PDB file of C-alpha atoms in Angstrom:
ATOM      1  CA  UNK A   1       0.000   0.000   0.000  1.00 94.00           C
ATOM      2  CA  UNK A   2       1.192   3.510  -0.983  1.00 98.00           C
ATOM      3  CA  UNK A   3      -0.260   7.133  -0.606  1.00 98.00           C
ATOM      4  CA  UNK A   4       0.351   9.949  -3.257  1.00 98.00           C
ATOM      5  CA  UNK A   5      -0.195  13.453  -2.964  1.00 98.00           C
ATOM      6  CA  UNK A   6      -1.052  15.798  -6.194  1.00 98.00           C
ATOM      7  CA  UNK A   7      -1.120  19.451  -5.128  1.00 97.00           C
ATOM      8  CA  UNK A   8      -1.064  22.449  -7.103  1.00 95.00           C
ATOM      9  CA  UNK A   9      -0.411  26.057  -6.512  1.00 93.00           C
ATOM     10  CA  UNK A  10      -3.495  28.579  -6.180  1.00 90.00           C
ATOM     11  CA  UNK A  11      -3.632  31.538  -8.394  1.00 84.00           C
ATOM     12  CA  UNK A  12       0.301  30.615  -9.512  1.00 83.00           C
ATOM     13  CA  UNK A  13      -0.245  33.509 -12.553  1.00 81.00           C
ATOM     14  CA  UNK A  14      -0.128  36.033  -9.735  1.00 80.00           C
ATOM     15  CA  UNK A  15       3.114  35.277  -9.587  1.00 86.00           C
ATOM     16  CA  UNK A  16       5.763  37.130 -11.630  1.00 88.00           C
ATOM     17  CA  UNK A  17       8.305  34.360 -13.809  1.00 89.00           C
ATOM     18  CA  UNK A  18      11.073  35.710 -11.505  1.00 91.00           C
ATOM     19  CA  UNK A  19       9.099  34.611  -8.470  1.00 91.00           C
ATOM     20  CA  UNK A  20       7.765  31.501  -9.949  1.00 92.00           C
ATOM     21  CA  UNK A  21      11.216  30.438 -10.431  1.00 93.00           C
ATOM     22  CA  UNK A  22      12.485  31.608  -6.904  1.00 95.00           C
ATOM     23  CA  UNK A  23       8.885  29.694  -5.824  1.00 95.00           C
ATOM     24  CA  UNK A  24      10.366  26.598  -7.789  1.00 95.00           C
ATOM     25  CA  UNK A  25      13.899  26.123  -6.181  1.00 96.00           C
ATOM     26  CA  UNK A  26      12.542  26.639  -2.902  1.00 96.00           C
ATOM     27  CA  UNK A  27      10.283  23.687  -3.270  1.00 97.00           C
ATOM     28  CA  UNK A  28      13.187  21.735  -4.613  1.00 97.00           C
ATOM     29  CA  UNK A  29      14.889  22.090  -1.280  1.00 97.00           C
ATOM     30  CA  UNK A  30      11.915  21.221   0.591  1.00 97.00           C
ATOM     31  CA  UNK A  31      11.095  18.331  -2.126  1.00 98.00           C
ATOM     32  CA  UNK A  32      14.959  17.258  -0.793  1.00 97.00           C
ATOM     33  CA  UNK A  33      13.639  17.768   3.038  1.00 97.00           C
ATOM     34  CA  UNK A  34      11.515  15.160   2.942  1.00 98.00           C
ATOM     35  CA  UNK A  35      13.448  12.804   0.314  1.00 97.00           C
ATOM     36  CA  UNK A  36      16.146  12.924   4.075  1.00 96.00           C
ATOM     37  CA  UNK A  37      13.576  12.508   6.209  1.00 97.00           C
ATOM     38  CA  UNK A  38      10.927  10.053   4.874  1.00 97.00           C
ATOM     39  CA  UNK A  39      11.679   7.164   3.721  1.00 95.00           C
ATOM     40  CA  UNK A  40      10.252   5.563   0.651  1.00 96.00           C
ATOM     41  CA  UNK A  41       9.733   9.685  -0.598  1.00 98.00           C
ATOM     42  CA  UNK A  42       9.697  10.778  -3.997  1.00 98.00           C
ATOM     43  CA  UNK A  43       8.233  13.901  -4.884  1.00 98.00           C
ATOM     44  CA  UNK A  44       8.562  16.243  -8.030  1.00 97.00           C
ATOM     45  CA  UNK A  45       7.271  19.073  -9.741  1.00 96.00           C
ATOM     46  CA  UNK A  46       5.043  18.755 -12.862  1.00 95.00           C
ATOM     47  CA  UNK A  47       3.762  21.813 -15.047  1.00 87.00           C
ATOM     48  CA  UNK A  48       5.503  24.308 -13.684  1.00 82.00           C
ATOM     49  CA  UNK A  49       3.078  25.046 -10.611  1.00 88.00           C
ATOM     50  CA  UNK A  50       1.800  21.254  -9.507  1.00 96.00           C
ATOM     51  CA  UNK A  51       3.201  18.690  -6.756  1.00 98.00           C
ATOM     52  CA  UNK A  52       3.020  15.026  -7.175  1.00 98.00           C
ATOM     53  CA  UNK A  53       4.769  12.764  -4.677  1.00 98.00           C
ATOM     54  CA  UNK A  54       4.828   8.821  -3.738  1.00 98.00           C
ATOM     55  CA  UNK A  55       5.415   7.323  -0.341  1.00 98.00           C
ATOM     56  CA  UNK A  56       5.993   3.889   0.531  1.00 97.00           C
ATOM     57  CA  UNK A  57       4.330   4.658   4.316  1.00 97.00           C
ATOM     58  CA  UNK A  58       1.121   5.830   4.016  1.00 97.00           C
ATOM     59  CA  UNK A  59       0.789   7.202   7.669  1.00 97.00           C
ATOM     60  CA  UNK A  60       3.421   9.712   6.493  1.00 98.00           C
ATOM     61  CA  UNK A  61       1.226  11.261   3.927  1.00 98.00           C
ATOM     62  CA  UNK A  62      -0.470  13.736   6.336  1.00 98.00           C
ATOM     63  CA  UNK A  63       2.771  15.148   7.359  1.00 98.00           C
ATOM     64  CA  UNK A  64       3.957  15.862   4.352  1.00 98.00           C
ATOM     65  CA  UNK A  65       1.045  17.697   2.991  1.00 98.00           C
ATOM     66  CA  UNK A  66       0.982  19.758   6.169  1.00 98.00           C
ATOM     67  CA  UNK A  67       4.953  20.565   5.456  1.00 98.00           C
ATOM     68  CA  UNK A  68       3.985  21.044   1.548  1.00 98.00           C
ATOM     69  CA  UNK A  69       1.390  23.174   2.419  1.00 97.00           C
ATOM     70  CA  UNK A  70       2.838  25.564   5.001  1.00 97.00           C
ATOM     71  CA  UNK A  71       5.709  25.898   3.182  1.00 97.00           C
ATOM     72  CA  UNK A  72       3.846  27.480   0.125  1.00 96.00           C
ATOM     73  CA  UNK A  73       1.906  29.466   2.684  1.00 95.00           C
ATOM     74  CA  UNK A  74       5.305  31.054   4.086  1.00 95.00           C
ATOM     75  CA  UNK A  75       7.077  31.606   0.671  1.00 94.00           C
ATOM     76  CA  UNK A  76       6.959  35.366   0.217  1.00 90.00           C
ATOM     77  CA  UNK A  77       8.691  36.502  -2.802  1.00 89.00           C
ATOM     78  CA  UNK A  78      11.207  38.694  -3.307  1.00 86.00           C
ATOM     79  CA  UNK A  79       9.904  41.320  -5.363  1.00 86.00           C
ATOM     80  CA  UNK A  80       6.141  41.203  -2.696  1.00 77.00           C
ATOM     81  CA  UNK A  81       3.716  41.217  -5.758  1.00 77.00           C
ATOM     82  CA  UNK A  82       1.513  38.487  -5.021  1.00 79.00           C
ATOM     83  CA  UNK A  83      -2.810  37.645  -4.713  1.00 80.00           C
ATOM     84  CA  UNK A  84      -4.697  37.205  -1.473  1.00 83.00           C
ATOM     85  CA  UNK A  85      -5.988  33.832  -2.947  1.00 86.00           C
ATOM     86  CA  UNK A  86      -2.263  32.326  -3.078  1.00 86.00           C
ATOM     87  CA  UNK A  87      -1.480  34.232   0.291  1.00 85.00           C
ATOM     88  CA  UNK A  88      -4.288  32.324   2.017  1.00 89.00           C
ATOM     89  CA  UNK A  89      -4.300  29.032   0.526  1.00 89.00           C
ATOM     90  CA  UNK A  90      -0.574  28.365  -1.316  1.00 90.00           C
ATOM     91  CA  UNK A  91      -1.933  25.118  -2.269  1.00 95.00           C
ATOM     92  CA  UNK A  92      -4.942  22.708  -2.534  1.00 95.00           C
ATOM     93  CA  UNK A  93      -3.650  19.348  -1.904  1.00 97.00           C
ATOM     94  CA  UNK A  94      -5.216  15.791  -2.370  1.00 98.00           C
ATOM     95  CA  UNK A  95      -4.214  12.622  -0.564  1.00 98.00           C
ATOM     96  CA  UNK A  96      -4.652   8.755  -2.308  1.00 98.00           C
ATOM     97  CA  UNK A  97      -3.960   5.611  -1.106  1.00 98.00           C
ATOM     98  CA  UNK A  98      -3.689   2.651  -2.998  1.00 97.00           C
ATOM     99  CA  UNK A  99      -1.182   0.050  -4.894  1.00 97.00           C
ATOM    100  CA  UNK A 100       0.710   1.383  -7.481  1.00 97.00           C
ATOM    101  CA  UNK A 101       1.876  -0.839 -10.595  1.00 97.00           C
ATOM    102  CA  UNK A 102       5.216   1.636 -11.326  1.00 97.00           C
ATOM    103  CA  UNK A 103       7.126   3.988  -9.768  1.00 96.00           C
ATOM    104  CA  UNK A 104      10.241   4.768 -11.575  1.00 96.00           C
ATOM    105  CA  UNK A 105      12.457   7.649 -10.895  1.00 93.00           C
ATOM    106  CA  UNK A 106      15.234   7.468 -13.708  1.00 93.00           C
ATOM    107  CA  UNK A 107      12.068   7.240 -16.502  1.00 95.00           C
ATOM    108  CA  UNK A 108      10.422   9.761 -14.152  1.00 95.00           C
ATOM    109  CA  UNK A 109       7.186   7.729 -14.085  1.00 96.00           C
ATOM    110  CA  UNK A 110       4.511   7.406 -11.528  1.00 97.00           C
ATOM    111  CA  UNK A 111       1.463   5.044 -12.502  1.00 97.00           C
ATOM    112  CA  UNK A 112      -1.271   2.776 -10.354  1.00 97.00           C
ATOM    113  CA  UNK A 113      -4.042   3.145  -8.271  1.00 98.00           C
ATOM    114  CA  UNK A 114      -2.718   5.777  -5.429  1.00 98.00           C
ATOM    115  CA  UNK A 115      -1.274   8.547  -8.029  1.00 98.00           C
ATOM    116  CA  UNK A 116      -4.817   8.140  -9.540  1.00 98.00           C
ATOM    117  CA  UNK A 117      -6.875   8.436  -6.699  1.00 98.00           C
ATOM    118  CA  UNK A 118      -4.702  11.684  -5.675  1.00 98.00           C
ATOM    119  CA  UNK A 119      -5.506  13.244  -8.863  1.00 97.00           C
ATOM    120  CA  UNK A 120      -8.494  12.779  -9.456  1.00 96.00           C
ATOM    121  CA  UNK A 121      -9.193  13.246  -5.898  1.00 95.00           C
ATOM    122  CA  UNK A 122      -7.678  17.022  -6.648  1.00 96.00           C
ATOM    123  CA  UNK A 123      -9.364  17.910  -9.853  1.00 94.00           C
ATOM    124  CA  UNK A 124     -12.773  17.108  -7.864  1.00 93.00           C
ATOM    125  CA  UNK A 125     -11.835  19.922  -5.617  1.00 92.00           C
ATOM    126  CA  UNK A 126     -14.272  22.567  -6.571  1.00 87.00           C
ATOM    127  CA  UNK A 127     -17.111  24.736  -5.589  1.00 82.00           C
ATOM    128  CA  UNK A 128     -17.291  25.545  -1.238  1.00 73.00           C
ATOM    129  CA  UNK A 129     -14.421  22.601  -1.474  1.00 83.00           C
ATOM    130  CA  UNK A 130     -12.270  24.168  -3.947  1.00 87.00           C
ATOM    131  CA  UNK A 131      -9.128  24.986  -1.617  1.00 90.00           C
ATOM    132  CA  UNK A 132      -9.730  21.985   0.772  1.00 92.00           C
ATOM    133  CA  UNK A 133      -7.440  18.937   1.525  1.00 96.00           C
ATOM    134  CA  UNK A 134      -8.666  16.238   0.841  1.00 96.00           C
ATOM    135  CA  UNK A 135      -8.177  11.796   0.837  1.00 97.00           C
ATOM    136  CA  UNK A 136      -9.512   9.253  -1.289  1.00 97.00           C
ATOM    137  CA  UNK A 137      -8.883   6.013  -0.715  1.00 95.00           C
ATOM    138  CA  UNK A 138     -11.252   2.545  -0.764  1.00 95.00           C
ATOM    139  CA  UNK A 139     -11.985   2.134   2.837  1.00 92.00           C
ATOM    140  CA  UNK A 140     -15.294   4.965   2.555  1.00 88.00           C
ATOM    141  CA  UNK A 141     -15.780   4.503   6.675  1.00 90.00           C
ATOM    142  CA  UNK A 142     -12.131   5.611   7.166  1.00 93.00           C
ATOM    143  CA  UNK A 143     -12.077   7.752   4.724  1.00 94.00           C
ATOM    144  CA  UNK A 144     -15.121   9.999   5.949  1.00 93.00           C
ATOM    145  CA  UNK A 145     -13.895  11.115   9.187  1.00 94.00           C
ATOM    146  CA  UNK A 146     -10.317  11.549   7.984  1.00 96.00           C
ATOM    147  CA  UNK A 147     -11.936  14.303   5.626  1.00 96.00           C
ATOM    148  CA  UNK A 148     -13.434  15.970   8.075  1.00 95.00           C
ATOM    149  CA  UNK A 149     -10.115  16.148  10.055  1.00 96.00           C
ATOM    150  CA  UNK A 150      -8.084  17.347   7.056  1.00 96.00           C
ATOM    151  CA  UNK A 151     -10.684  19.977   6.300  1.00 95.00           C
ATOM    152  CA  UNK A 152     -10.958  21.204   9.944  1.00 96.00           C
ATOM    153  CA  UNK A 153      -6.864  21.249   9.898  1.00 97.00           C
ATOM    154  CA  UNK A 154      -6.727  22.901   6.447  1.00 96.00           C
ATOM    155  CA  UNK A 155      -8.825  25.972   7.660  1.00 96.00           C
ATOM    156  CA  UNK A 156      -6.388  26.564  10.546  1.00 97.00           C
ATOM    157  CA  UNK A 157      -3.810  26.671   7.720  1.00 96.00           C
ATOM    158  CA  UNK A 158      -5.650  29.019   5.618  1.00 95.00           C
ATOM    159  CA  UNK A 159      -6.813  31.198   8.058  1.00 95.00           C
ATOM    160  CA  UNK A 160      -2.880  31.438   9.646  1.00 96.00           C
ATOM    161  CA  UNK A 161       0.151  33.671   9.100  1.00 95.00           C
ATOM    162  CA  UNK A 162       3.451  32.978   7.086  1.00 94.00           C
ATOM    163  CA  UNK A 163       5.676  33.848   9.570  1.00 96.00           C
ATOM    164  CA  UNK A 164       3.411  30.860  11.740  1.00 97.00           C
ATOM    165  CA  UNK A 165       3.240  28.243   8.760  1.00 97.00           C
ATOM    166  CA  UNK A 166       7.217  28.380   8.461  1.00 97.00           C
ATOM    167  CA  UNK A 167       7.160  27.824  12.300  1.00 98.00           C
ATOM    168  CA  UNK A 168       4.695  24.900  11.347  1.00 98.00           C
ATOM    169  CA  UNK A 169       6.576  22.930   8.562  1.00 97.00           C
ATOM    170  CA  UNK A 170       9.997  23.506  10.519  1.00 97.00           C
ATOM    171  CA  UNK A 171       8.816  22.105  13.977  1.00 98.00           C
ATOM    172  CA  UNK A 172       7.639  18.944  11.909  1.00 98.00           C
ATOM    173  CA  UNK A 173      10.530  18.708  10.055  1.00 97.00           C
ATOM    174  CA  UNK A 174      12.669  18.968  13.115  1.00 96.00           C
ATOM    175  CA  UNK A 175      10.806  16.844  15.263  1.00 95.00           C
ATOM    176  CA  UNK A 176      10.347  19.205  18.954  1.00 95.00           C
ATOM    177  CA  UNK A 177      10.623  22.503  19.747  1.00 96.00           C
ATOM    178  CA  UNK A 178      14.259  22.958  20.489  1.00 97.00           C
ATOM    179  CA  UNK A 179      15.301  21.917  17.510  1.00 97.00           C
ATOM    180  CA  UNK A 180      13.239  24.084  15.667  1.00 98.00           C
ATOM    181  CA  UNK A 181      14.189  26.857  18.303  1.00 98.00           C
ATOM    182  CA  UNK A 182      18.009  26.288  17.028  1.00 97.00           C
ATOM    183  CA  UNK A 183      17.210  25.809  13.202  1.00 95.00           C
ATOM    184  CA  UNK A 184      15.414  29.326  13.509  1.00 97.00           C
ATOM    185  CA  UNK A 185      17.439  31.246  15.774  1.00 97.00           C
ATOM    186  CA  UNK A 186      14.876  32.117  18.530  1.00 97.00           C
ATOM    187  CA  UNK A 187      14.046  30.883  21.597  1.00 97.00           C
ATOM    188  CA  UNK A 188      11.937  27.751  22.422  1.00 97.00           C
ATOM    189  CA  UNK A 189       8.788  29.819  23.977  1.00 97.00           C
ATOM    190  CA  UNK A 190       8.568  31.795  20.808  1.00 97.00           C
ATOM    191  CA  UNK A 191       8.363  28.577  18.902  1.00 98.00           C
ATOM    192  CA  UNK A 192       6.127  27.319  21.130  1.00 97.00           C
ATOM    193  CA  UNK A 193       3.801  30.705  20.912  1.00 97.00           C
ATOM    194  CA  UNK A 194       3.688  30.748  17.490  1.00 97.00           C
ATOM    195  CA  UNK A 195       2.222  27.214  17.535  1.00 97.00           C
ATOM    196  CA  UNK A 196       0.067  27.672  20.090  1.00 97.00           C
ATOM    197  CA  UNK A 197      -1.315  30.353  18.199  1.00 97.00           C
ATOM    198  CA  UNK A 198      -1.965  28.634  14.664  1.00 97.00           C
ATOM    199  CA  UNK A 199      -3.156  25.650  16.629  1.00 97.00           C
ATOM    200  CA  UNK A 200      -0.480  23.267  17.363  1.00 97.00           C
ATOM    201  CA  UNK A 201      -2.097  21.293  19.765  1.00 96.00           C
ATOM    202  CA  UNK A 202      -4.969  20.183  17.474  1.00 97.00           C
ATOM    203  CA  UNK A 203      -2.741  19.607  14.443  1.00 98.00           C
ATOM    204  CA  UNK A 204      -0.911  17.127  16.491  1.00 97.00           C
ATOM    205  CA  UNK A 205      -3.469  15.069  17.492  1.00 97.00           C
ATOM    206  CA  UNK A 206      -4.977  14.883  14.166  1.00 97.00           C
ATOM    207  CA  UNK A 207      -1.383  13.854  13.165  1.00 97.00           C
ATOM    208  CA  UNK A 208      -1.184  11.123  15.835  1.00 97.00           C
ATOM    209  CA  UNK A 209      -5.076   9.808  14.520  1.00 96.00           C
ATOM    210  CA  UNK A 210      -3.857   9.554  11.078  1.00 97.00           C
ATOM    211  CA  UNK A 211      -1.205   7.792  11.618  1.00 97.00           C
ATOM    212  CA  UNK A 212      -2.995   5.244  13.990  1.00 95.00           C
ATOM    213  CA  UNK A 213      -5.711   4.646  11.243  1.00 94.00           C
ATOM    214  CA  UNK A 214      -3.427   4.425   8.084  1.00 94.00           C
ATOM    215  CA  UNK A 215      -1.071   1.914   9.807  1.00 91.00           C
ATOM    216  CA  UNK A 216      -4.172  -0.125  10.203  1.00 86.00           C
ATOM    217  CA  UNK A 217      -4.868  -0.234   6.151  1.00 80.00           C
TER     218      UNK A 217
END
């Protein structure tokens, strides 16, 4: 089993080409983050302004599309022309778990059931739901409640700052607090503030519940 995560970037034409590319080799850093740090990652960018990644853990799917997504949320670009659309939402994400028949990195190629699901799961995002995170996977009675926790979790995001997304994607990345603290260059109580205040608390125990119910897939 596998989960797959297609995102792409809201409102990525209110971006200038120099910030698109700035945008770009940011992500490739962060892409490289989470090569280090999960294993079984492969993520890349497709079109210019879209995400797609494979893991071989499932249960680590959550986390990355909360790193993926704050990070987008805290890029500010050089040259400060942006929309309040991308400044709000960076990027609408979509989660899919499944098999998957090939995953190929030297022919670049992604292809089975999870990188489906993810995409399809993504272009279905519209309406009310357009800018929401969602999963798709088989098990509908798992799958129902873990929407309702991405969506609740997603709205924190949207409705947060950049300064307290990069706080976000760097505490997960790191692992606690201090570490984050040191990676920054502030103190531990600021880190912890700034969590506090997007809602840290409830973002890790919707971490902890995904994790407990994709292990069980």
């Amino acid at each position: 089993m596998y989960a797959a995560i297609s995102a792409d970037v809201v409102s990525s034409r209110s971006l200038s080409s120099e910030s698109m590319v700035e945008y770009n080799i940011g992500l490739k850093k962060c892409l490289l983050q989470l090569d280090n740090k999960y294993q079984g990652f492969w993520g890349r960018i497709v079109r210019g302004d879209s995400i797609e990644c494979i893991l071989e853990n499932p249960e680590d799917a959550f986390e990355v599309a909360l790193i993926l997504k704050a990070w987008t949320k805290a890029f500010e670009p050089k040259d400060n022309i942006i929309e309040e659309r991308f400044q709000r939402y960076g990027l609408r994400i979509a989660i899919g778990i499944g098999e998957m028949k090939t995953i190929n990195k030297e022919l670049d190629i992604m292809d089975g059931e999870a990188i489906y699901r993810s995409g399809h799961g993504l272009n279905n995002l519209v309406g009310h739901e357009k800018y929401y995170l969602t999963i798709s996977m088989k098990n509908n009675e798992v799958r129902q409640p873990l929407n309702i926790i991405l969506a609740l979790v997603n709205s924190l995001l949207n409705n947060s700052t950049p300064s307290k997304c990069k706080t976000l994607y760097k505490r997960i990345l790191a692992g606690d607090s201090k570490k984050t603290a040191e990676e920054m260059g502030i103190t531990v109580s600021a880190v912890n503030q700034s969590l506090n205040a997007l809602g840290w608390n409830a973002i890790e125990q919707a971490i902890m519940y995904y994790r407990k119910i994709t292990r069980l897939l």
